[in-house]
PDB file of C-alpha atoms in Angstrom:
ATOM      1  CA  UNK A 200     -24.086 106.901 -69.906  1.00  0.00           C
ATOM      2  CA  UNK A 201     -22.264 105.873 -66.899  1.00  0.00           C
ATOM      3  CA  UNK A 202     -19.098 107.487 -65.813  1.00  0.00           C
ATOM      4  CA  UNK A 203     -17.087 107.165 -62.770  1.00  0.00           C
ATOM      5  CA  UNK A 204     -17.547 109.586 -60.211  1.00  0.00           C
ATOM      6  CA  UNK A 205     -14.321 109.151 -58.289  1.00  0.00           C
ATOM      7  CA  UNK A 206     -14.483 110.221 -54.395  1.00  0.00           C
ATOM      8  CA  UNK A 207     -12.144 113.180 -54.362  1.00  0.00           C
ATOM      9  CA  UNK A 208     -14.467 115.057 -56.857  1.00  0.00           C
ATOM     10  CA  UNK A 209     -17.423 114.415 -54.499  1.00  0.00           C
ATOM     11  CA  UNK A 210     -15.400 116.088 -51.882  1.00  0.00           C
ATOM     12  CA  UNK A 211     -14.682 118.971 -53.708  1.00  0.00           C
ATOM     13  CA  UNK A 212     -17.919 119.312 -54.922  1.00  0.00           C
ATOM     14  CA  UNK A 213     -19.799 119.216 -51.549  1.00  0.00           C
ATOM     15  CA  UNK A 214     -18.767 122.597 -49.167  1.00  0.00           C
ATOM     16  CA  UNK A 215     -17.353 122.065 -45.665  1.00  0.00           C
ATOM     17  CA  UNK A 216     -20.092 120.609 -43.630  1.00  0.00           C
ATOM     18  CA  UNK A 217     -21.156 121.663 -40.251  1.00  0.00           C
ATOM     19  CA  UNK A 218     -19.963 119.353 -36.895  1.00  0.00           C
ATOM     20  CA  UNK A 219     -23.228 119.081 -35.970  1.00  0.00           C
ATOM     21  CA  UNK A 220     -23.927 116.983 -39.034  1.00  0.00           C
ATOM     22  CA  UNK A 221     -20.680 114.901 -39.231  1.00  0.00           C
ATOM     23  CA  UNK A 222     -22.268 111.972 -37.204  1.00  0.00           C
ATOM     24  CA  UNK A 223     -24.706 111.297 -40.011  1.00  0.00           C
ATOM     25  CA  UNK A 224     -21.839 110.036 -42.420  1.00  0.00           C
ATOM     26  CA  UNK A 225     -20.944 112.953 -44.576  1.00  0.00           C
ATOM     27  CA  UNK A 226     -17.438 111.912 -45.271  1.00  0.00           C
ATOM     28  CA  UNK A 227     -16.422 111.158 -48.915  1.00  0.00           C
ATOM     29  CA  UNK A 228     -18.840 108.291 -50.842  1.00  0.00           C
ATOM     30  CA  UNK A 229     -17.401 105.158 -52.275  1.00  0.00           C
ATOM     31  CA  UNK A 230     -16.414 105.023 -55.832  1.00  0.00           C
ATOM     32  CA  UNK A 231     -19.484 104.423 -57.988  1.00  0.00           C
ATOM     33  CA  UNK A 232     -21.047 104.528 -61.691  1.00  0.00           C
ATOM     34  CA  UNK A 233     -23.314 107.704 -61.537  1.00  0.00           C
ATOM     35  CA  UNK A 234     -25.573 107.148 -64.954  1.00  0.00           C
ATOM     36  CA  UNK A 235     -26.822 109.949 -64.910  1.00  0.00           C
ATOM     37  CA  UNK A 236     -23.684 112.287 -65.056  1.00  0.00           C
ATOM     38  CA  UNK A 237     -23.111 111.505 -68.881  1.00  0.00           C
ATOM     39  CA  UNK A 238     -23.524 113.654 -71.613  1.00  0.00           C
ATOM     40  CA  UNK A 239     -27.353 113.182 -72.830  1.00  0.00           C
ATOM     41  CA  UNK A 240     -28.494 114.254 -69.756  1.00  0.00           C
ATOM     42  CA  UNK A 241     -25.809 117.228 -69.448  1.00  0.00           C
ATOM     43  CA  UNK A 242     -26.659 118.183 -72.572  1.00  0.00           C
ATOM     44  CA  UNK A 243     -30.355 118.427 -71.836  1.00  0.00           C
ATOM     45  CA  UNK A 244     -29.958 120.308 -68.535  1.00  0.00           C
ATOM     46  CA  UNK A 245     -27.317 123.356 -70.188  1.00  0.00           C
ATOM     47  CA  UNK A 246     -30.342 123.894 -72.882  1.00  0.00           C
ATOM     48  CA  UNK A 247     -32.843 123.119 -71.137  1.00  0.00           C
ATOM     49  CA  UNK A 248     -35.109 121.237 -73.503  1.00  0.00           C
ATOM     50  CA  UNK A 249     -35.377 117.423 -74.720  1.00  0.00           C
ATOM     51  CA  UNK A 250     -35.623 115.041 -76.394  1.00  0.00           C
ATOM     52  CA  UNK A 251     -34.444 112.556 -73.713  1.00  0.00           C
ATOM     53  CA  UNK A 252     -36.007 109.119 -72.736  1.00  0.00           C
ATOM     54  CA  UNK A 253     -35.212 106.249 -70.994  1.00  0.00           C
ATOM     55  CA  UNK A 254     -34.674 103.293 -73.401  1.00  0.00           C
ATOM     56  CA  UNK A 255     -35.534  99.485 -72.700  1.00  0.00           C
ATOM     57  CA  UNK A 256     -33.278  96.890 -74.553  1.00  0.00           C
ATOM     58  CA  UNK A 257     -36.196  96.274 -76.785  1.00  0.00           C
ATOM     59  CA  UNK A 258     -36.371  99.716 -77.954  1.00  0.00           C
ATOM     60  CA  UNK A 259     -39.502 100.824 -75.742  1.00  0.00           C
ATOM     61  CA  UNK A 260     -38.753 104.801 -74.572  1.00  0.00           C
ATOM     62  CA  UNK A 261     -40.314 106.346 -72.002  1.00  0.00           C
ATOM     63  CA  UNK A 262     -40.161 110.370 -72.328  1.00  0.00           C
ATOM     64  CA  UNK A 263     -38.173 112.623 -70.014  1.00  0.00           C
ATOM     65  CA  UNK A 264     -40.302 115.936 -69.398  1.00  0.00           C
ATOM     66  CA  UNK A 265     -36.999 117.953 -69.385  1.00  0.00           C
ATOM     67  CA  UNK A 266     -38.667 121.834 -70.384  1.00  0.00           C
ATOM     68  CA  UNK A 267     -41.163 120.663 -67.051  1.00  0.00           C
ATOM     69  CA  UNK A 268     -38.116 120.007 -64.775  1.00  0.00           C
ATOM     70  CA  UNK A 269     -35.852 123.576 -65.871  1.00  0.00           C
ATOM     71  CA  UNK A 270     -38.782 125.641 -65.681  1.00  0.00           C
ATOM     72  CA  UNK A 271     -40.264 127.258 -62.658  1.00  0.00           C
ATOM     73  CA  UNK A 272     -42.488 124.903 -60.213  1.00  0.00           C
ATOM     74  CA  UNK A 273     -45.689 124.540 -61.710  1.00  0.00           C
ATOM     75  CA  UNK A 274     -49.101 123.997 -59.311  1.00  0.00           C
ATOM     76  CA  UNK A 275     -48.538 120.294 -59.343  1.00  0.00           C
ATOM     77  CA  UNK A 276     -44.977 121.121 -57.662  1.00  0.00           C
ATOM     78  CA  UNK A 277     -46.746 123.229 -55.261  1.00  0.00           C
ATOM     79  CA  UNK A 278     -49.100 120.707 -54.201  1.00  0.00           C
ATOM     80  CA  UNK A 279     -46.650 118.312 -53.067  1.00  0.00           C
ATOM     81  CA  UNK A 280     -44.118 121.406 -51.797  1.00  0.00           C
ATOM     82  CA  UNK A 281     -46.722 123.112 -49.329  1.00  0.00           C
ATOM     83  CA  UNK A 282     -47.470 119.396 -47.872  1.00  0.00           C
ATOM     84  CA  UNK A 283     -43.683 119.709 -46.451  1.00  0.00           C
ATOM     85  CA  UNK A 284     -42.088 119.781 -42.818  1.00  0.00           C
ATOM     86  CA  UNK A 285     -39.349 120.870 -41.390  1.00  0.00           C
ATOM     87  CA  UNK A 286     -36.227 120.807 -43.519  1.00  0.00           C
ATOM     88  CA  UNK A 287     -36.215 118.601 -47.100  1.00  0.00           C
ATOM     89  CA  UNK A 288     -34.139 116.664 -48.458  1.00  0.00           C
ATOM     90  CA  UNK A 289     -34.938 116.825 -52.495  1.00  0.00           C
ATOM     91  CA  UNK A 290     -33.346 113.210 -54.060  1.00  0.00           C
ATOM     92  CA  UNK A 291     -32.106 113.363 -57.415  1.00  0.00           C
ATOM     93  CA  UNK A 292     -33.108 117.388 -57.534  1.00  0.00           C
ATOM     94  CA  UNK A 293     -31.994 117.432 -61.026  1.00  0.00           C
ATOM     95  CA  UNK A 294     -31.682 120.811 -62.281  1.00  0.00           C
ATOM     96  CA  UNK A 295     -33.303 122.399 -59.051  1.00  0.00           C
ATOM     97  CA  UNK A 296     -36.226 124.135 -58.976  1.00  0.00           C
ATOM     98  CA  UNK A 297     -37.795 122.121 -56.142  1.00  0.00           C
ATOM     99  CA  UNK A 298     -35.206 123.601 -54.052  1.00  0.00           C
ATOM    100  CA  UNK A 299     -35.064 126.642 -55.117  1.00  0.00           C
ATOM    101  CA  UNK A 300     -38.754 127.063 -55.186  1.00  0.00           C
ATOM    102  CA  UNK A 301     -38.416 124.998 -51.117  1.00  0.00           C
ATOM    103  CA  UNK A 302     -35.936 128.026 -50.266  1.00  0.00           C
ATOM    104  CA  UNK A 303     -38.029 130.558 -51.430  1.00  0.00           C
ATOM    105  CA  UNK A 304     -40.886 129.123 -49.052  1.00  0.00           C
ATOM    106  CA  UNK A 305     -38.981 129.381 -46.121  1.00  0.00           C
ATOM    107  CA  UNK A 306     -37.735 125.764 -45.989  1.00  0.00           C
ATOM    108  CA  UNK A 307     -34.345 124.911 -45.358  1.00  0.00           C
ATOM    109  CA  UNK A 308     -33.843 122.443 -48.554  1.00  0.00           C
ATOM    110  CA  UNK A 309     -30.577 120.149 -49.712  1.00  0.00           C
ATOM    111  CA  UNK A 310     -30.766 118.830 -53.635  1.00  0.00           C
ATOM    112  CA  UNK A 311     -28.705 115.634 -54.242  1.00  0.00           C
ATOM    113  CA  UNK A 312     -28.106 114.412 -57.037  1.00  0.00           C
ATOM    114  CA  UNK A 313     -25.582 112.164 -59.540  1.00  0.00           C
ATOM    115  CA  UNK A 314     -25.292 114.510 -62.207  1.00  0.00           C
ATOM    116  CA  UNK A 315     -22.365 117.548 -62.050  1.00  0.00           C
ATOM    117  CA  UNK A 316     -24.689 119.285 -64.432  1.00  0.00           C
ATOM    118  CA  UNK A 317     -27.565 119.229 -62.086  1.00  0.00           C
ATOM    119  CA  UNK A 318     -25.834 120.258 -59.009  1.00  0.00           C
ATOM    120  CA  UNK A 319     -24.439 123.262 -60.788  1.00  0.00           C
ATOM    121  CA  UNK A 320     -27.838 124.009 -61.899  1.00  0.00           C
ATOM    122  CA  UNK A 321     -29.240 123.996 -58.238  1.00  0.00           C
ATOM    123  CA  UNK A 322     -26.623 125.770 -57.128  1.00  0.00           C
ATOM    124  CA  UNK A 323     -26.814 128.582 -59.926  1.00  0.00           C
ATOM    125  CA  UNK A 324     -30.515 129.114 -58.921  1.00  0.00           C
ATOM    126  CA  UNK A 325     -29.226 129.415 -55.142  1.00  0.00           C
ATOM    127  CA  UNK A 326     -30.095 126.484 -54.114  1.00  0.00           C
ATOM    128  CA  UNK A 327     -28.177 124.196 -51.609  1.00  0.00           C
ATOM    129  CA  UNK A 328     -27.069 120.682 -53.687  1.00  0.00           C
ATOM    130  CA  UNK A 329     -24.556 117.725 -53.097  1.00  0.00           C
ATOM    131  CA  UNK A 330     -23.164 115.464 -55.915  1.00  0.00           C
ATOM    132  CA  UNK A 331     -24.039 112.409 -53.793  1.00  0.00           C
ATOM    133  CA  UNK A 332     -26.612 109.571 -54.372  1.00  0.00           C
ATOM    134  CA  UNK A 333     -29.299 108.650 -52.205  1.00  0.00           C
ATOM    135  CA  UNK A 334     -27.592 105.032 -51.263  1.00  0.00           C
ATOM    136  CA  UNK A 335     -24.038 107.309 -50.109  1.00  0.00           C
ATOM    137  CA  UNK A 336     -23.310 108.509 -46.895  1.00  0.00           C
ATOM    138  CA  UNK A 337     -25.317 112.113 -46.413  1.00  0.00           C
ATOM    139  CA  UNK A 338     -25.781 114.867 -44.146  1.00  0.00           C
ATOM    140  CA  UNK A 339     -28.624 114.861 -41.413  1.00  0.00           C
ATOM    141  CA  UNK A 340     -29.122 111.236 -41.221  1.00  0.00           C
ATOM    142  CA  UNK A 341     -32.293 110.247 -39.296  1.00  0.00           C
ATOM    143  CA  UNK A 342     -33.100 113.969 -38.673  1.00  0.00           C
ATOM    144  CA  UNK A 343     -34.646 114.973 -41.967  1.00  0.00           C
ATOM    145  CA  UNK A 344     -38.552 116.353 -41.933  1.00  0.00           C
ATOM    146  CA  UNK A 345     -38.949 115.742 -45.554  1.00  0.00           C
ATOM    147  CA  UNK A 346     -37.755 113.872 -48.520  1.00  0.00           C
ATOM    148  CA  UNK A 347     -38.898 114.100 -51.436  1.00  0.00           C
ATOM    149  CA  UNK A 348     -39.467 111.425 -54.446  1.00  0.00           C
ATOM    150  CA  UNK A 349     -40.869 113.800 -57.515  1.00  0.00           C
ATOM    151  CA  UNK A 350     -40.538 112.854 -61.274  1.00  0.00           C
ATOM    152  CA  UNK A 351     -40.221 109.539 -61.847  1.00  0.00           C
ATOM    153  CA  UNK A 352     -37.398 109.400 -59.056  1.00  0.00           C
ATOM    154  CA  UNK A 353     -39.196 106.452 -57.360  1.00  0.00           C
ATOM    155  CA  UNK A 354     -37.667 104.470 -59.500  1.00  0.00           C
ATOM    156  CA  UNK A 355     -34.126 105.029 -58.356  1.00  0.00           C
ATOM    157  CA  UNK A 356     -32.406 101.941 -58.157  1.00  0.00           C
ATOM    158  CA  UNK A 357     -34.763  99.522 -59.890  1.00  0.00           C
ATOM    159  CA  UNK A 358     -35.477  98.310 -55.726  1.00  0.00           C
ATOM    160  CA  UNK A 359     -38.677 100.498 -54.378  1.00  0.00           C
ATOM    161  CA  UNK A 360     -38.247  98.373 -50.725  1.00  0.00           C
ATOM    162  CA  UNK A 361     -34.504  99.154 -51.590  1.00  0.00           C
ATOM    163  CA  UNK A 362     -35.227 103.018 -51.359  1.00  0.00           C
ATOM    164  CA  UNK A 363     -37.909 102.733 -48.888  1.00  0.00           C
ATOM    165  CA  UNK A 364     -35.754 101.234 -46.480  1.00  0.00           C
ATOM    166  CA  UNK A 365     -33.078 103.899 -47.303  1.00  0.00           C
ATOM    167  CA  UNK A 366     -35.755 106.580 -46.964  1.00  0.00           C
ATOM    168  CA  UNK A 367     -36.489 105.360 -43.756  1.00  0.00           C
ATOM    169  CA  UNK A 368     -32.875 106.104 -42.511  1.00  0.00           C
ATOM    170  CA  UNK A 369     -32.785 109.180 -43.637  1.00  0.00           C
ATOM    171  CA  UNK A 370     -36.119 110.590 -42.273  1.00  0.00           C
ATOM    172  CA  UNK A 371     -36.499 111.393 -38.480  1.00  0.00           C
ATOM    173  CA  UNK A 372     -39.020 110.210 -36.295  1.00  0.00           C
ATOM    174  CA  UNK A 373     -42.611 110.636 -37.780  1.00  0.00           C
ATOM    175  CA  UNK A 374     -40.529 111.807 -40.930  1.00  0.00           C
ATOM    176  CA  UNK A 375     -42.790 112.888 -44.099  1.00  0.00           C
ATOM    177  CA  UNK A 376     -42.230 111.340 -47.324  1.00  0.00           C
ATOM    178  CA  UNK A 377     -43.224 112.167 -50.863  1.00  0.00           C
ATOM    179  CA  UNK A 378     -43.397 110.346 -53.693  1.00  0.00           C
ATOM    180  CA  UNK A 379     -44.679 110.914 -57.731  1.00  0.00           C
ATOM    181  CA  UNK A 380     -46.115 107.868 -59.226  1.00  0.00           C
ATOM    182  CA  UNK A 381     -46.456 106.388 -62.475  1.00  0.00           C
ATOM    183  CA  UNK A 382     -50.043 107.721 -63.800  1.00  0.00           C
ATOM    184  CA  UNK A 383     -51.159 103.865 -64.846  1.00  0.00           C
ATOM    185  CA  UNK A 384     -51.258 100.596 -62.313  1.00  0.00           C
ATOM    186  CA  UNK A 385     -47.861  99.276 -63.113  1.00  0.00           C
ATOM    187  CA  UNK A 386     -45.217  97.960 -60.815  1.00  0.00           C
ATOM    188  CA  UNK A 387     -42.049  96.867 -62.717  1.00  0.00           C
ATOM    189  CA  UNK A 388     -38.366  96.434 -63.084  1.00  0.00           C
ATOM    190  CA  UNK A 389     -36.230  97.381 -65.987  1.00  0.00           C
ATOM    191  CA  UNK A 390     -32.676  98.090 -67.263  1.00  0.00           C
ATOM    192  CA  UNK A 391     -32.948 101.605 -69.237  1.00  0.00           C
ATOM    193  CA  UNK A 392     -30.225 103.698 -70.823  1.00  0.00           C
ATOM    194  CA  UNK A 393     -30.581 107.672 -71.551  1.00  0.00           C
ATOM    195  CA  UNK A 394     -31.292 108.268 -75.056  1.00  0.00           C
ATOM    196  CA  UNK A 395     -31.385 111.369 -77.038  1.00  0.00           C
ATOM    197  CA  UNK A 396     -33.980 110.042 -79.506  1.00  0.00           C
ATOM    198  CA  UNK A 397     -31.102 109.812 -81.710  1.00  0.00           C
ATOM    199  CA  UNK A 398     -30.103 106.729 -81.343  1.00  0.00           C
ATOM    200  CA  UNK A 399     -31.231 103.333 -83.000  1.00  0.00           C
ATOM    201  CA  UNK A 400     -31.873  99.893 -81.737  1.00  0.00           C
ATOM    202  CA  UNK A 401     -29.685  97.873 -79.649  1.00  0.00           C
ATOM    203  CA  UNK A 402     -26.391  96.618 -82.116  1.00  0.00           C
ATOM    204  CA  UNK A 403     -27.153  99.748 -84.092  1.00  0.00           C
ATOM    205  CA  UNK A 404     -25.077 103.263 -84.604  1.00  0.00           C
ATOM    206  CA  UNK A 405     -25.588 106.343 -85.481  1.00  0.00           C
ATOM    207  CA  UNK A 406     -24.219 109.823 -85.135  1.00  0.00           C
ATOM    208  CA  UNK A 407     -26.504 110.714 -82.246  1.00  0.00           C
ATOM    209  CA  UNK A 408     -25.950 107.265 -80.460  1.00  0.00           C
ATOM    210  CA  UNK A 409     -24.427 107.797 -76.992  1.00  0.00           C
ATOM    211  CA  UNK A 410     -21.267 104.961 -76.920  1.00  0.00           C
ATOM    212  CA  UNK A 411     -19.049 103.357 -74.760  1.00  0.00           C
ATOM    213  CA  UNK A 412     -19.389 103.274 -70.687  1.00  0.00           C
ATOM    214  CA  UNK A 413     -22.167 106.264 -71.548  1.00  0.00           C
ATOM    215  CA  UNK A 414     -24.294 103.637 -72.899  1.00  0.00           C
ATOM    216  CA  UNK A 415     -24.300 100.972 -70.381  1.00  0.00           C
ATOM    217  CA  UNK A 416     -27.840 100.250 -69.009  1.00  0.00           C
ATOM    218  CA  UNK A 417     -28.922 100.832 -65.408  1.00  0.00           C
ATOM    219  CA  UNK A 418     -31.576  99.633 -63.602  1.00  0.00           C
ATOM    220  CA  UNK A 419     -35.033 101.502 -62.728  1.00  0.00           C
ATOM    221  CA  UNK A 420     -38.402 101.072 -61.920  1.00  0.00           C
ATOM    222  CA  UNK A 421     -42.196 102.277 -62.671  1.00  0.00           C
ATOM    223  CA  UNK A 422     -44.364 102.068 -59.608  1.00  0.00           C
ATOM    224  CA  UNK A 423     -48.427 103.399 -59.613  1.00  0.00           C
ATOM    225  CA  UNK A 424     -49.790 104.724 -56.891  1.00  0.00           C
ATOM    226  CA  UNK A 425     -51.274 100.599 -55.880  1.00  0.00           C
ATOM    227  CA  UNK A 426     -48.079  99.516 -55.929  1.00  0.00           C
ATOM    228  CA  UNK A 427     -45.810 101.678 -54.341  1.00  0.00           C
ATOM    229  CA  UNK A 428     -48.926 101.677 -51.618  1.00  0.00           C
ATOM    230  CA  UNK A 429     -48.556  97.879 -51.366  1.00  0.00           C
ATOM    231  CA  UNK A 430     -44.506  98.016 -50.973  1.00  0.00           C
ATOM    232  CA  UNK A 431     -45.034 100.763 -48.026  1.00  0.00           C
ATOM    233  CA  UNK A 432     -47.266  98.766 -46.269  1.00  0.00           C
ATOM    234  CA  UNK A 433     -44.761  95.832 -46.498  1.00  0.00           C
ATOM    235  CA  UNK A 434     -42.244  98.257 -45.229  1.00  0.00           C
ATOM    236  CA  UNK A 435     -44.672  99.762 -42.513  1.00  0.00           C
ATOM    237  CA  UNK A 436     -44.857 102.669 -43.939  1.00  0.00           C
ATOM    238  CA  UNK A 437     -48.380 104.460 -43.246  1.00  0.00           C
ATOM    239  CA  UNK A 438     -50.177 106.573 -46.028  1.00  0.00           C
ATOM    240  CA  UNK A 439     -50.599 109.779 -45.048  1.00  0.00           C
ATOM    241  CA  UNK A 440     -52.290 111.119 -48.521  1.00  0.00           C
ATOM    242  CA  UNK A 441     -52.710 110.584 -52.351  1.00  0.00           C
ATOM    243  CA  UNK A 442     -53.726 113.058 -54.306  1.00  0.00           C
ATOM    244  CA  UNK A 443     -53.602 114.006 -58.295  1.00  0.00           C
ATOM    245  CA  UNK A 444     -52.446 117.606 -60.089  1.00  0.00           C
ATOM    246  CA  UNK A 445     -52.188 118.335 -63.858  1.00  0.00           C
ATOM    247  CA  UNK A 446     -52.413 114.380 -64.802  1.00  0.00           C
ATOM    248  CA  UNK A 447     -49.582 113.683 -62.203  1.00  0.00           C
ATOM    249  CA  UNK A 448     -50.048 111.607 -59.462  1.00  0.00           C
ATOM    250  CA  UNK A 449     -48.500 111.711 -55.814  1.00  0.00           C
ATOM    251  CA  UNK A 450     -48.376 110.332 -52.443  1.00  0.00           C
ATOM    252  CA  UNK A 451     -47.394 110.770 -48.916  1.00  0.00           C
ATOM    253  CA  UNK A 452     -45.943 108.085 -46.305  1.00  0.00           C
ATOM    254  CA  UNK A 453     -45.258 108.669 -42.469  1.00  0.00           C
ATOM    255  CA  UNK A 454     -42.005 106.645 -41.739  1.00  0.00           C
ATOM    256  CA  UNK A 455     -42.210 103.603 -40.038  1.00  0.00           C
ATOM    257  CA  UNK A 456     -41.782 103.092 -36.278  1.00  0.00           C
ATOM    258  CA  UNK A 457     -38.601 100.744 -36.098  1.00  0.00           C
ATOM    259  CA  UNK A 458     -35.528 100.218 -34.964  1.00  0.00           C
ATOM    260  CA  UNK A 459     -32.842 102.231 -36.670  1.00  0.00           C
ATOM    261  CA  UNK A 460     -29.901 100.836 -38.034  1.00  0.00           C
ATOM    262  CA  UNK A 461     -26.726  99.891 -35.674  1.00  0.00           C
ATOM    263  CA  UNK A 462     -24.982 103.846 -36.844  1.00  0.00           C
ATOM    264  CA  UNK A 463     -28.310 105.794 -36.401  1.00  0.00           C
ATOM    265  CA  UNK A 464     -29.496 104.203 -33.301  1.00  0.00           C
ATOM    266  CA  UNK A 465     -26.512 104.339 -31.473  1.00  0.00           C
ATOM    267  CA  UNK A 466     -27.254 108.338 -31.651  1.00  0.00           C
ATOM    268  CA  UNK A 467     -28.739 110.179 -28.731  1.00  0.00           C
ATOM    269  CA  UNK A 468     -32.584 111.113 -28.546  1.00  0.00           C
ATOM    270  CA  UNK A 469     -31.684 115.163 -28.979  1.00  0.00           C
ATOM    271  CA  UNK A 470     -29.537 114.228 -32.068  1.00  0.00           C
ATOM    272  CA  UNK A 471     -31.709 112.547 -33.779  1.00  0.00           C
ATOM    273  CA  UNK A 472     -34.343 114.865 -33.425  1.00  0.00           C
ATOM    274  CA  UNK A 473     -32.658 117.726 -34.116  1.00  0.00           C
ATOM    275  CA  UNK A 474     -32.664 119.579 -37.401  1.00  0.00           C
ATOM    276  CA  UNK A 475     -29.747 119.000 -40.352  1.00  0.00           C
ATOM    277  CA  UNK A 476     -27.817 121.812 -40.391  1.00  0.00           C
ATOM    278  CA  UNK A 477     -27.984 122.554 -44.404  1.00  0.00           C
ATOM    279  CA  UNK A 478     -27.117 126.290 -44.852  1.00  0.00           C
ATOM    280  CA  UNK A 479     -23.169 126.038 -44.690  1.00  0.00           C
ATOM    281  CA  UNK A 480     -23.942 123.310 -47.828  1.00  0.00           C
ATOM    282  CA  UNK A 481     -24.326 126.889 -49.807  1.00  0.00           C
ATOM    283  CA  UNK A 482     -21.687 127.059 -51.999  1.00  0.00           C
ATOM    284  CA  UNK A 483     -19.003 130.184 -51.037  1.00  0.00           C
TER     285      UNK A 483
END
């Protein structure tokens, strides 16, 4: 399901930014394939039920809990929500009710996400959201109190010392982050492609079968709470809690003390620790 997301419809997708954010890198991303801004997933968000999996080559699915992710937040979502700080950055918000449920707490709270569908969603619930992935250039680098990792979205990038580096960036000093792990020990790598359930096996068709650039794979990864533990500490990442809600598991990591990279470090000590500015990211 991948389909170019070219950089002048990221601009006009993201409102004018404040000046005390441009330092962080919020110009325009690269041009990249966003995989999940196809139609299965589109589909799912405007009705807001499933099917939807993500599909190994050898025909292995692993269910999608879209009615879960459109409704309101549950207690499990609370759990992790009231362990925030300071403002959050939500990655891969999908159709927003993290955020919206954030704003409603009194957090200020930015969804991002690769999906069109899913940043109008946020934005219809009034929720703050940017059509930008994790890996682009965002708003508030190394100043964020939060980020958050819910529903499968550890597995972004099929590289969990990948995104743990990047999460490091991104957080300030003795930033907060939190994460939703697999339920089982498992710790692997995988090429998946969204599937509507409709679909059949690799080299077959049918008239549910998503086709063309749609249906090339991307890569993602399961991580358990043992795993994801033993990346952090390889990262230097300290555990701050793990904890379990309605058969979902989480947990939280302090960011590691370290040097920054060349952009971030070069910033001074009251930048850095001041707060993104997120609320002119409200749509107009």
């Amino acid at each position: 399901m991948s389909t170019t997301v070219p950089s002048s419809e990221l601009t006009a997708s993201a409102p004018a930014e404040s000046a005390d954010i441009t330092e962080a890198g919020t110009g325009p991303a690269a041009p990249r394939t966003a995989s999940w801004g196809a139609d299965p997933y589109a589909n799912a968000l405007r009705t807001g039920r499933g099917p939807l999996f993500l599909r190994r080559s050898d025909g292995w699915l692993l269910p999608l809990d879209v009615e879960r992710w459109c409704s309101d937040a549950g207690s499990a979502d609370l759990s992790a929500l009231h362990r925030c700080e300071g403002p959050v950055l939500d990655i891969g918000c999908g159709p927003g009710r993290l955020v919206a449920e954030l704003t409603s707490l009194g957090h200020r709270a930015l969804g991002i996400d690769v999906s069109e569908a899913a940043v109008a969603r946020t934005r219809g619930l009034g929720g703050a959201a940017l059509l930008r992935s994790v890996f682009d250039p965002l708003p508030g680098e190394g100043r964020w109190g939060t980020l958050l990792l819910l529903d499968g979205n550890i597995g972004i990038g099929g590289d969990p010392a990948a995104l743990l580096a990047r999460a490091a960036d991104l957080l300030g000093v003795g930033g907060l982050l939190i994460a939703e792990t697999a339920p089982v020990d498992v710790d692997e790598r995988v090429r998946v492609r969204l599937d509507d359930g409709r679909g059949g096996l690799p080299g077959e068709s049918s008239p549910g079968a998503v086709c063309g650039a749609a249906a090339e794979p991307f890569p993602w990864a399961r991580i358990g709470t043992p795993a994801l533990l033993r990346h952090a500490r390889a990262c230097g990442w300290r555990t701050a809690d793990q904890w379990g809600a309605e058969g979902r598991t989480f947990v939280s990591l302090r960011r590691p003390v370290r040097e920054r990279s060349a952009r971030t470090s070069s910033q001074s000590a009251e930048s850095a620790n001041s707060t993104p500015v997120i609320s002119s990211q409200l749509p107009k």
